[in-house]
Structures are given as C-alpha cells and as structure tokens.
Short mmCIF file of C-alpha atoms in Angstrom, two decimals:
data_model
loop_
_atom_site.label_atom_id
_atom_site.label_comp_id
_atom_site.label_asym_id
_atom_site.label_seq_id
_atom_site.Cartn_x
_atom_site.Cartn_y
_atom_site.Cartn_z
CA MET U 1 5.63 -18.65 -27.29
CA GLU U 2 2.85 -19.10 -24.72
CA ALA U 3 1.24 -16.03 -23.19
CA SER U 4 2.16 -17.20 -19.64
CA VAL U 5 5.81 -17.43 -20.58
CA ILE U 6 5.82 -13.95 -22.27
CA THR U 7 4.20 -12.60 -19.09
CA LEU U 8 6.89 -14.14 -16.87
CA LEU U 9 9.58 -12.63 -19.15
CA PHE U 10 8.02 -9.21 -18.79
CA LEU U 11 7.85 -9.74 -15.00
CA LEU U 12 11.57 -10.51 -15.04
CA PHE U 13 12.29 -7.48 -17.21
CA ALA U 14 10.24 -5.27 -14.82
CA VAL U 15 12.05 -6.54 -11.73
CA VAL U 16 15.53 -6.03 -13.35
CA MET U 17 14.67 -2.51 -14.65
CA PHE U 18 13.02 -1.45 -11.38
CA VAL U 19 16.15 -2.49 -9.42
CA TRP U 20 18.60 -1.15 -12.01
CA GLU U 21 16.74 2.14 -12.44
CA LYS U 22 18.56 3.20 -15.59
CA ILE U 23 15.22 4.44 -16.93
CA PRO U 24 12.41 6.01 -14.82
CA LEU U 25 10.07 3.63 -12.99
CA GLY U 26 7.05 5.02 -14.79
CA VAL U 27 8.71 4.49 -18.22
CA THR U 28 9.53 0.86 -17.31
CA SER U 29 5.97 0.40 -16.29
CA MET U 30 4.66 1.70 -19.61
CA ILE U 31 7.13 -0.46 -21.60
CA VAL U 32 5.62 -3.51 -19.88
CA CYS U 33 2.06 -2.24 -20.44
CA ILE U 34 2.52 -1.57 -24.15
CA GLY U 35 4.74 -4.63 -24.62
CA LEU U 36 1.93 -6.87 -23.32
CA VAL U 37 -0.40 -5.43 -26.01
CA VAL U 38 2.19 -5.66 -28.84
CA THR U 39 2.88 -9.31 -28.02
CA GLY U 40 -0.81 -10.13 -27.96
CA VAL U 41 -0.88 -11.14 -24.25
CA LEU U 42 -3.51 -8.51 -23.45
CA ASP U 43 -5.88 -6.50 -25.61
CA TRP U 44 -5.43 -2.72 -25.34
CA LYS U 45 -8.57 -2.24 -23.24
CA THR U 46 -7.41 -4.67 -20.56
CA ALA U 47 -3.84 -3.30 -20.63
CA PHE U 48 -4.91 0.33 -20.12
CA ALA U 49 -7.80 -0.48 -17.78
CA GLY U 50 -5.40 0.31 -14.86
CA PHE U 51 -5.69 4.01 -15.76
CA VAL U 52 -9.36 4.03 -14.81
CA ASP U 53 -8.85 1.78 -11.80
CA SER U 54 -10.55 3.04 -8.65
CA ASN U 55 -7.18 3.43 -6.94
CA VAL U 56 -5.88 5.69 -9.73
CA ILE U 57 -9.04 7.87 -9.49
CA LEU U 58 -8.50 7.99 -5.70
CA PHE U 59 -4.84 9.06 -6.27
CA VAL U 60 -5.85 11.94 -8.46
CA ALA U 61 -8.57 13.10 -6.09
CA MET U 62 -6.41 12.78 -2.94
CA PHE U 63 -3.43 14.45 -4.53
CA ILE U 64 -5.69 17.51 -4.93
CA VAL U 65 -7.12 17.24 -1.45
CA GLY U 66 -3.60 16.82 -0.02
CA GLY U 67 -2.26 19.57 -2.26
CA ALA U 68 -4.89 22.00 -0.92
CA LEU U 69 -4.05 21.11 2.67
CA PHE U 70 -0.41 21.80 2.01
CA GLU U 71 -0.89 24.77 -0.32
CA THR U 72 -2.91 26.65 2.32
CA GLY U 73 -0.37 25.96 5.05
CA MET U 74 -2.84 23.88 7.09
CA ALA U 75 -0.61 20.76 6.79
CA ASN U 76 2.24 22.74 8.39
CA LYS U 77 -0.09 23.94 11.18
CA ILE U 78 -1.12 20.32 11.96
CA GLY U 79 2.54 19.33 11.75
CA GLY U 80 3.37 22.02 14.32
CA VAL U 81 0.80 20.54 16.76
CA VAL U 82 2.13 16.98 16.35
CA THR U 83 5.79 18.07 16.67
CA HIS U 84 4.88 19.92 19.96
CA PHE U 85 4.22 16.47 21.51
CA ALA U 86 6.63 14.25 19.56
CA LYS U 87 10.00 15.94 19.80
CA SER U 88 12.46 13.45 18.34
CA GLU U 89 12.46 11.65 14.96
CA LYS U 90 11.95 8.30 16.66
CA GLN U 91 8.92 9.61 18.58
CA LEU U 92 7.50 10.98 15.31
CA ILE U 93 7.95 7.65 13.61
CA ILE U 94 6.23 5.81 16.44
CA ALA U 95 3.34 8.36 16.58
CA ILE U 96 2.81 8.23 12.79
CA MET U 97 2.90 4.39 12.68
CA ILE U 98 0.46 3.97 15.58
CA ILE U 99 -2.07 6.63 14.23
CA THR U 100 -1.86 5.21 10.68
CA GLY U 101 -2.06 1.63 11.79
CA VAL U 102 -5.17 2.18 13.90
CA MET U 103 -6.88 4.29 11.23
CA SER U 104 -6.19 1.56 8.64
CA GLY U 105 -8.15 -0.88 10.75
CA VAL U 106 -11.41 1.06 10.25
CA LEU U 107 -10.66 2.77 6.97
CA SER U 108 -9.06 1.19 3.89
CA ASN U 109 -5.25 1.18 4.08
CA THR U 110 -5.07 3.20 0.81
CA GLY U 111 -7.57 5.77 2.02
CA THR U 112 -5.73 6.18 5.33
CA ALA U 113 -2.43 6.82 3.54
CA ALA U 114 -4.02 9.21 1.10
CA VAL U 115 -5.46 11.27 3.89
CA LEU U 116 -2.31 11.30 6.02
CA ILE U 117 0.43 11.86 3.40
CA PRO U 118 0.03 15.70 3.33
CA VAL U 119 -0.16 15.81 7.14
CA VAL U 120 3.12 13.84 7.43
CA ILE U 121 4.77 16.15 4.87
CA GLY U 122 3.62 19.05 7.04
CA ILE U 123 5.15 17.30 10.12
CA ALA U 124 8.42 16.90 8.21
CA ALA U 125 8.43 20.61 7.22
CA LYS U 126 7.75 21.73 10.82
CA SER U 127 10.15 19.28 12.52
CA GLY U 128 13.03 19.77 10.07
CA TYR U 129 13.33 15.98 9.60
CA SER U 130 13.47 14.56 6.11
CA ARG U 131 9.99 13.62 4.77
CA SER U 132 11.57 10.50 3.17
CA ARG U 133 12.23 9.15 6.67
CA LEU U 134 8.68 9.65 7.72
CA LEU U 135 6.57 8.74 4.68
CA MET U 136 7.90 5.18 4.46
CA PRO U 137 6.86 4.25 8.01
CA LEU U 138 3.49 5.79 7.19
CA VAL U 139 2.76 3.47 4.22
CA PHE U 140 4.23 0.44 5.97
CA ALA U 141 1.91 1.07 8.93
CA ALA U 142 -1.05 1.47 6.59
CA ALA U 143 -0.30 -2.02 5.16
CA MET U 144 0.09 -3.56 8.63
CA GLY U 145 -3.01 -1.82 9.96
CA GLY U 146 -5.07 -3.28 7.17
CA ASN U 147 -4.92 -6.55 9.09
CA LEU U 148 -6.71 -5.24 12.18
CA SER U 149 -10.22 -5.84 10.89
CA LEU U 150 -12.29 -7.49 8.21
CA ILE U 151 -12.61 -4.18 6.22
CA GLY U 152 -8.97 -3.03 6.48
CA ALA U 153 -7.95 -4.49 3.10
CA PRO U 154 -9.92 -6.01 0.13
CA GLY U 155 -7.94 -9.34 0.45
CA ASN U 156 -9.49 -9.86 3.90
CA LEU U 157 -12.98 -9.99 2.40
CA ILE U 158 -11.90 -12.40 -0.30
CA ALA U 159 -10.73 -14.95 2.32
CA GLN U 160 -13.91 -14.31 4.32
CA SER U 161 -15.99 -15.13 1.19
CA ALA U 162 -14.12 -18.45 0.80
CA MET U 163 -14.75 -19.24 4.43
CA GLU U 164 -18.47 -18.52 4.06
CA ASP U 165 -18.67 -20.87 1.08
CA MET U 166 -17.55 -23.59 3.51
CA GLY U 167 -20.01 -22.61 6.13
CA LYS U 168 -17.37 -20.92 8.32
CA ALA U 169 -16.46 -17.30 8.94
CA PHE U 170 -13.73 -15.07 10.40
CA GLY U 171 -14.84 -12.59 13.10
CA PHE U 172 -14.65 -8.80 12.43
CA PHE U 173 -11.35 -8.47 14.40
CA GLU U 174 -10.15 -12.02 13.68
CA TYR U 175 -7.20 -10.81 11.56
CA ALA U 176 -6.06 -8.63 14.43
CA LYS U 177 -4.96 -11.71 16.37
CA VAL U 178 -1.96 -11.77 14.04
CA GLY U 179 -2.16 -8.31 12.55
CA LEU U 180 -1.97 -6.34 15.84
CA PRO U 181 1.20 -8.15 17.07
CA ILE U 182 2.79 -7.52 13.61
CA LEU U 183 1.84 -3.75 13.85
CA ILE U 184 3.30 -3.53 17.41
CA THR U 185 6.46 -5.48 16.57
CA GLY U 186 6.88 -3.55 13.27
CA THR U 187 6.66 -0.20 15.13
CA ILE U 188 9.08 -1.31 17.81
CA PHE U 189 11.41 -2.59 15.05
CA PHE U 190 11.46 0.84 13.33
CA ALA U 191 11.84 2.69 16.64
CA LEU U 192 14.88 0.55 17.66
CA PHE U 193 16.61 -0.54 14.47
CA GLY U 194 14.57 0.08 11.30
CA TYR U 195 14.94 3.91 11.33
CA LYS U 196 18.59 3.37 10.36
CA LEU U 197 17.39 1.77 7.09
CA LEU U 198 15.17 4.69 6.11
CA PRO U 199 16.54 6.82 3.22
CA GLU U 200 17.49 10.42 3.53
CA HIS U 201 16.24 12.18 0.35
CA LYS U 202 14.99 15.61 -0.64
CA GLY U 203 11.86 14.64 -2.49
CA GLY U 204 9.19 16.60 -4.21
CA GLU U 205 10.49 20.12 -3.63
CA ASP U 206 9.73 21.02 -7.24
CA GLY U 207 6.01 20.10 -6.84
CA ILE U 208 3.11 21.28 -4.76
CA TYR U 209 4.76 20.11 -1.53
CA ASP U 210 7.45 22.80 -1.54
CA GLU U 211 8.67 23.15 2.04
CA THR U 212 10.30 26.52 1.28
CA LYS U 213 6.90 28.21 0.68
CA ASP U 214 5.73 31.08 2.93
CA PHE U 215 2.08 30.52 3.95
CA ASP U 216 1.62 33.82 5.87
CA HIS U 217 -0.30 35.41 3.04
CA VAL U 218 -2.95 32.59 2.81
CA PRO U 219 -6.43 33.69 4.09
CA LYS U 220 -7.53 31.90 7.28
CA TRP U 221 -10.80 30.78 5.67
CA LYS U 222 -8.90 28.84 3.04
CA GLN U 223 -6.88 27.04 5.70
CA ASN U 224 -9.91 26.18 7.76
CA LEU U 225 -11.99 25.10 4.76
CA SER U 226 -9.18 22.82 3.46
CA LEU U 227 -9.17 21.03 6.82
CA ILE U 228 -12.99 20.85 7.00
CA ILE U 229 -13.21 19.37 3.54
CA LEU U 230 -10.48 16.79 4.33
CA VAL U 231 -12.24 15.79 7.59
CA LEU U 232 -15.60 15.48 5.74
CA THR U 233 -13.86 13.37 3.04
CA LEU U 234 -12.36 11.15 5.76
CA ILE U 235 -15.79 10.70 7.44
CA GLY U 236 -17.32 9.85 4.01
CA MET U 237 -14.60 7.21 3.51
CA ILE U 238 -15.16 5.65 6.98
CA PHE U 239 -18.88 5.34 6.25
CA GLU U 240 -18.38 4.30 2.57
CA LYS U 241 -20.56 1.17 2.92
CA GLN U 242 -23.38 3.00 4.77
CA ILE U 243 -23.69 5.86 2.26
CA GLY U 244 -23.15 3.55 -0.77
CA ILE U 245 -20.61 5.75 -2.50
CA LYS U 246 -17.20 4.36 -3.49
CA LEU U 247 -14.03 5.62 -1.89
CA CYS U 248 -12.66 7.10 -5.07
CA VAL U 249 -15.89 9.03 -5.76
CA ILE U 250 -15.83 10.38 -2.20
CA GLY U 251 -12.32 11.62 -2.77
CA ALA U 252 -13.37 13.17 -6.05
CA VAL U 253 -16.24 15.07 -4.34
CA GLY U 254 -13.73 16.44 -1.88
CA ALA U 255 -11.32 17.53 -4.68
CA LEU U 256 -14.11 19.26 -6.65
CA ALA U 257 -15.35 21.05 -3.51
CA LEU U 258 -11.88 22.49 -2.92
CA ILE U 259 -11.68 23.78 -6.47
CA LEU U 260 -15.22 25.17 -6.60
CA THR U 261 -14.83 27.03 -3.28
CA GLY U 262 -11.59 28.55 -4.46
CA VAL U 263 -9.46 26.95 -1.75
CA ILE U 264 -7.10 25.68 -4.46
CA SER U 265 -6.96 26.96 -8.03
CA GLU U 266 -7.42 24.69 -11.05
CA LYS U 267 -3.78 25.35 -11.97
CA ASP U 268 -2.49 24.26 -8.54
CA ALA U 269 -4.91 21.32 -8.45
CA LEU U 270 -3.45 20.03 -11.76
CA LYS U 271 0.10 20.65 -10.45
CA ALA U 272 -0.69 18.59 -7.39
CA ILE U 273 -1.49 15.47 -9.47
CA ASP U 274 1.69 13.35 -9.67
CA LEU U 275 1.72 11.85 -13.13
CA LYS U 276 4.82 9.69 -12.34
CA THR U 277 2.71 7.85 -9.77
CA ILE U 278 -0.20 7.50 -12.19
CA PHE U 279 1.95 6.01 -14.95
CA LEU U 280 3.82 3.71 -12.54
CA PHE U 281 0.72 2.30 -10.88
CA GLY U 282 -1.56 2.27 -13.97
CA GLY U 283 1.09 0.65 -16.13
CA THR U 284 2.04 -2.14 -13.70
CA LEU U 285 -1.66 -3.02 -13.22
CA SER U 286 -1.41 -4.47 -16.75
CA LEU U 287 1.31 -6.87 -15.55
CA ALA U 288 -0.92 -7.87 -12.61
CA SER U 289 -3.79 -8.50 -15.08
CA ALA U 290 -1.49 -10.58 -17.32
CA LEU U 291 -0.28 -12.70 -14.39
CA GLU U 292 -3.91 -13.38 -13.53
CA GLU U 293 -5.35 -13.83 -17.02
CA THR U 294 -2.59 -16.00 -18.54
CA GLY U 295 -2.36 -18.21 -15.50
CA ALA U 296 1.30 -17.25 -15.00
CA GLY U 297 0.70 -16.35 -11.36
CA GLU U 298 -1.10 -19.64 -10.74
CA MET U 299 1.72 -21.46 -12.54
CA ILE U 300 4.28 -20.00 -10.13
CA ALA U 301 2.08 -20.93 -7.11
CA ASP U 302 1.46 -24.52 -8.41
CA LYS U 303 5.18 -25.11 -9.14
CA VAL U 304 6.29 -23.90 -5.73
CA ILE U 305 3.61 -25.82 -3.74
CA GLY U 306 4.08 -28.87 -6.01
CA LEU U 307 7.68 -29.11 -4.81
CA LEU U 308 6.38 -29.89 -1.25
CA GLY U 309 5.07 -33.31 -2.30
CA ALA U 310 1.78 -35.01 -1.68
CA ASN U 311 1.66 -34.74 2.16
CA PRO U 312 3.65 -31.66 3.20
CA SER U 313 4.28 -30.78 6.83
CA PRO U 314 1.58 -28.28 8.01
CA TYR U 315 4.25 -25.88 9.33
CA LEU U 316 6.25 -26.08 6.08
CA LEU U 317 3.10 -25.51 4.00
CA THR U 318 2.09 -22.50 6.15
CA PHE U 319 5.57 -21.02 5.67
CA VAL U 320 5.61 -21.65 1.93
CA VAL U 321 2.11 -20.20 1.43
CA PHE U 322 3.03 -17.17 3.53
CA MET U 323 6.35 -16.52 1.65
CA LEU U 324 4.79 -17.17 -1.72
CA CYS U 325 2.08 -14.56 -1.01
CA CYS U 326 4.76 -12.15 0.28
CA VAL U 327 6.67 -12.41 -3.01
CA LEU U 328 3.60 -12.21 -5.28
CA THR U 329 2.02 -9.31 -3.51
CA ASN U 330 5.04 -7.13 -4.17
CA PHE U 331 4.46 -7.37 -7.91
CA MET U 332 0.70 -7.97 -8.03
CA SER U 333 -1.91 -6.13 -5.97
CA ASN U 334 -2.56 -7.75 -2.60
CA THR U 335 -6.16 -8.20 -3.73
CA ALA U 336 -5.07 -10.12 -6.84
CA THR U 337 -2.56 -12.14 -4.85
CA THR U 338 -5.20 -13.17 -2.30
CA ALA U 339 -7.74 -13.91 -5.05
CA LEU U 340 -5.18 -16.11 -6.80
CA MET U 341 -3.93 -18.00 -3.72
CA VAL U 342 -7.20 -18.47 -1.78
CA PRO U 343 -8.67 -21.22 -4.01
CA ILE U 344 -5.24 -22.93 -4.16
CA CYS U 345 -5.03 -22.82 -0.33
CA VAL U 346 -8.54 -24.14 0.11
CA SER U 347 -7.86 -27.00 -2.30
CA ILE U 348 -4.69 -27.97 -0.39
CA ALA U 349 -6.44 -27.77 2.95
CA ASN U 350 -9.31 -29.96 1.72
CA ARG U 351 -6.84 -32.48 0.20
CA MET U 352 -5.06 -32.76 3.57
CA GLY U 353 -8.31 -32.81 5.61
CA ALA U 354 -7.01 -29.73 7.48
CA ASP U 355 -8.79 -26.64 8.80
CA PRO U 356 -8.70 -24.06 5.94
CA SER U 357 -8.51 -21.21 8.48
CA ALA U 358 -4.81 -21.85 8.91
CA VAL U 359 -3.76 -21.54 5.27
CA LEU U 360 -6.25 -18.78 4.51
CA MET U 361 -4.92 -16.68 7.43
CA ALA U 362 -1.31 -17.29 6.21
CA CYS U 363 -2.43 -16.28 2.70
CA VAL U 364 -4.07 -12.97 3.86
CA ILE U 365 -1.31 -11.89 6.25
CA GLY U 366 1.41 -12.80 3.67
CA GLY U 367 -0.51 -11.02 0.95
CA SER U 368 -0.42 -7.81 3.01
CA CYS U 369 3.41 -7.78 3.30
CA ALA U 370 3.76 -5.53 0.32
CA TYR U 371 6.61 -3.52 1.70
CA ALA U 372 9.54 -4.28 -0.62
CA THR U 373 8.61 -2.51 -3.86
CA PRO U 374 6.97 0.84 -4.84
CA ILE U 375 4.24 -1.12 -6.70
CA GLY U 376 3.38 -3.54 -3.91
CA MET U 377 0.34 -1.51 -2.75
CA PRO U 378 -1.21 1.80 -3.88
CA ALA U 379 0.04 3.65 -0.78
CA ASN U 380 3.67 2.73 -1.61
CA THR U 381 3.24 4.23 -5.06
CA MET U 382 1.64 7.42 -3.82
CA VAL U 383 4.81 8.49 -1.89
CA VAL U 384 7.42 7.66 -4.56
CA THR U 385 7.76 11.22 -5.75
CA ALA U 386 7.03 13.03 -2.50
CA GLY U 387 9.72 10.96 -0.75
CA GLY U 388 12.10 10.96 -3.70
CA TYR U 389 12.34 7.16 -3.30
CA THR U 390 14.07 4.61 -5.49
CA PHE U 391 13.11 0.96 -5.89
CA LYS U 392 16.10 -0.08 -3.72
CA ASP U 393 14.84 2.19 -0.86
CA TYR U 394 11.71 0.07 -0.53
CA ALA U 395 13.76 -3.17 -0.63
CA LYS U 396 16.26 -1.97 1.94
CA ALA U 397 13.59 -0.97 4.55
CA GLY U 398 10.82 -3.33 3.45
CA ILE U 399 12.59 -6.70 3.29
CA PRO U 400 13.66 -6.62 7.01
CA LEU U 401 10.05 -5.70 7.88
CA ILE U 402 8.84 -8.76 5.86
CA LEU U 403 11.24 -10.86 7.93
CA VAL U 404 9.80 -9.41 11.16
CA ALA U 405 6.25 -10.11 9.95
CA THR U 406 7.27 -13.65 8.97
CA VAL U 407 8.75 -14.45 12.36
CA VAL U 408 5.71 -13.10 14.24
CA SER U 409 3.33 -14.98 11.92
CA MET U 410 5.15 -18.28 12.12
CA ILE U 411 5.03 -18.16 15.87
CA LEU U 412 1.36 -17.17 16.10
CA LEU U 413 -0.30 -18.93 13.16
CA PRO U 414 0.31 -22.56 14.24
CA VAL U 415 -0.80 -21.71 17.79
CA LEU U 416 -3.91 -19.76 16.87
CA TYR U 417 -4.92 -21.76 13.82
CA PRO U 418 -3.76 -25.40 14.11
CA PHE U 419 -4.11 -27.46 10.96
CA PHE U 420 -5.81 -30.31 12.76
CA PRO U 421 -7.69 -28.79 15.77
#
C-alpha cells in the first residue's frame, strides 16, 4: 500500500477516534504516531520530532510561568481587577477576545494564548464563571488576531515570501483588511449567540490551577516577582526578532528564573506541565509531517481543485481554496497548511492569468480558521485539560465561527482582491 494512502487511513482513524473519544485524545495521538513508524511511512526520528518542536518547548515553559502566576495567587488578583470592570459573563468574553485579538496582532498567537491562559483562569476563579466558557473564546480570538499583521502567524510570512518571489508584497497590516472584520464579527457573534455554544465543564481542578486554593499565606514578593517575570517574558516575546532569541527559549528563560528565585518549587513546576497536552500535540505533529512528506495533503488539494475544471469561476475558486484550507488546518498546523497550499494557489493564479493576491489571501485567512479541533493550533491544545474540553466541544463552538469567518471573507475578498484588477 502506498505511503500516502496509509497516511490518509491514519487521518481517518484519528478523526473518528477524536470524535468518538472512547480512548483519551493523547493516546489516539500516540497510536497514530507509532503506527506511522511501524508501517514505514515515517522513520522514528521524524515521527517523534514533534516532541522537540518549538511549540512543545514553549508549552512546557509557559505551563511553568502560568503555573507560578496561579500558584502565587497573582492570577486571581489580576482576575479581580478585570472582573471589577467587566461584571457579566458576556462582558468578560468580549474583553478577553478584544485584548487577546489585539495582542495576537503584535505577538504570535501561540505566545499570546500562553501568556493569557493563567490570567483568564484567574478571572474565572474570581468571577465564579466556568473557565471552560472563557478559555475557548481566548484561543479563538488568538487565532483571529493572528491575521491583524504580517507577524501574527507563521503562515502570513509564507504567503509574503511567495509574493516577494513574484516581485510583489503584502503590507504589514494588509491581512487586517480581512482579519480585523473577522475578529470584530467573531467577537459580536460570541457576545450575541456563540456564548450559548460554549461548554460548561469543571476542568483542571486536580492540577496546578486548583480554584479552591487559599493564597493568603503566599509572600507578597513571590506574587510580585511572578508578575514581573511574566511581563519581562512577554516583552521578550514581543521583541523576539530584535533580540534574536526564539519564542520558546524566551519562555524557558522565564520558567527557569521562576524556579531559581524560589517563586515556584521544582515539584510544583513539574506538576504544572500538562503531559496530556504534550502527547496530544507532539503525537499529531507526526500526522502533519506524514501528510506533508507523503504528498497526501497535496493529493487532497489537487483532487478537490481538479474537480473545478480548467477555467473555474474566480469566486468559486476563492471559496474552494478557503474551505480547503479551513479543513486542512484543523488537522495539520496552519503553517503546514499554508506552506502546502501557497504553491498550488500561485500555480492556479498564474495559469488563469489572475492576480495571486486573491488566492493567497484566501489561503492565509482560511488557514487560520483552526477553531474546530483541539489540534488545529497550539493554543487550542494548551487549554484542553485546563478547560476539561472534549473534541466535540471545539466542533460545536468552532464550526459556527468558521461559517462566520467564511461569510465575512467571501464578501470582502472579491472586493478587496479582485482576480482581474
């Protein structure tokens, strides 16, 4: 059997098992990872490379930074300040989505979510609202905010690179022409209707984020230092390019600083690391690698686009590219989806004699709609345990948001980026 076919069978297995949830998500992920090695689709180094992926290192580091912020009671204090201004659950959802979305525009969406997760858990503890109803809007807003600037998400830079190869370029805030209306519409959607789709779970109470803890005994210096280190970590992440240190390393420096200064003990730091998340994300990266390496992802894209015929309608092509990227990005990383689809989109545009900006923009925006699964983007995976989420929870709240993003995009893309200007 061809490697690409085996990969597609494993993809089908993963989707069915993730939805069915008879075995834990992390275990399904590892079955796929090891299965791809046993069947010879991937060598063991490639299959397990996900566990040293920069996002996994960032997870580990930020679990410790977030754990320290919560363990010292500082997250609850910040939560108290926020809940003083935003009284109702709807107001909290709006505030969280706006703050996260704007931050994602200047910081990476993963970095933004990593920094804000403990703060939102603190807000939930102080307000009395379920954290599962606040964490999901947080990660969705992080994904939407990634489309506010050129540096918001890695996929944005991949499309920019393709544009530069053709002697063109997107402006720094070019993606915001579509990304900002999606963020605004998505926030309004959750404020008016979407909040009804958010799950009500008691998540993570057995871990470091135990809302029943009493923080009165924690020394004030520990609380203040946990916040100072978080802020310094955030500043380091914002100026990642200028200081030349990768996001994950900046997070690791912050985590080490907290342990060395005694803000959090080694035991509590280890307890803060959510292994379920690590196994789920690290394992499914092997599936993303297999889709890329075997050409299975390209095969899906070619088959779907091939059905449109030799001279497809520009509107239909934009819609198909957008939806294809939406589907792929929920099972591959948005970076891998964009990297896969960009050359296909450029090829189609050149063949039609069309402006490539239109299909590339559809590709990037569609590739960011990773709302429907816990593995769609790193931020989704980071809150699985803390929110007590199931696969179906993401689909229930995320698919309507994809529909909202699709409607906004299909109205704006043909107007802002006509195929034949």
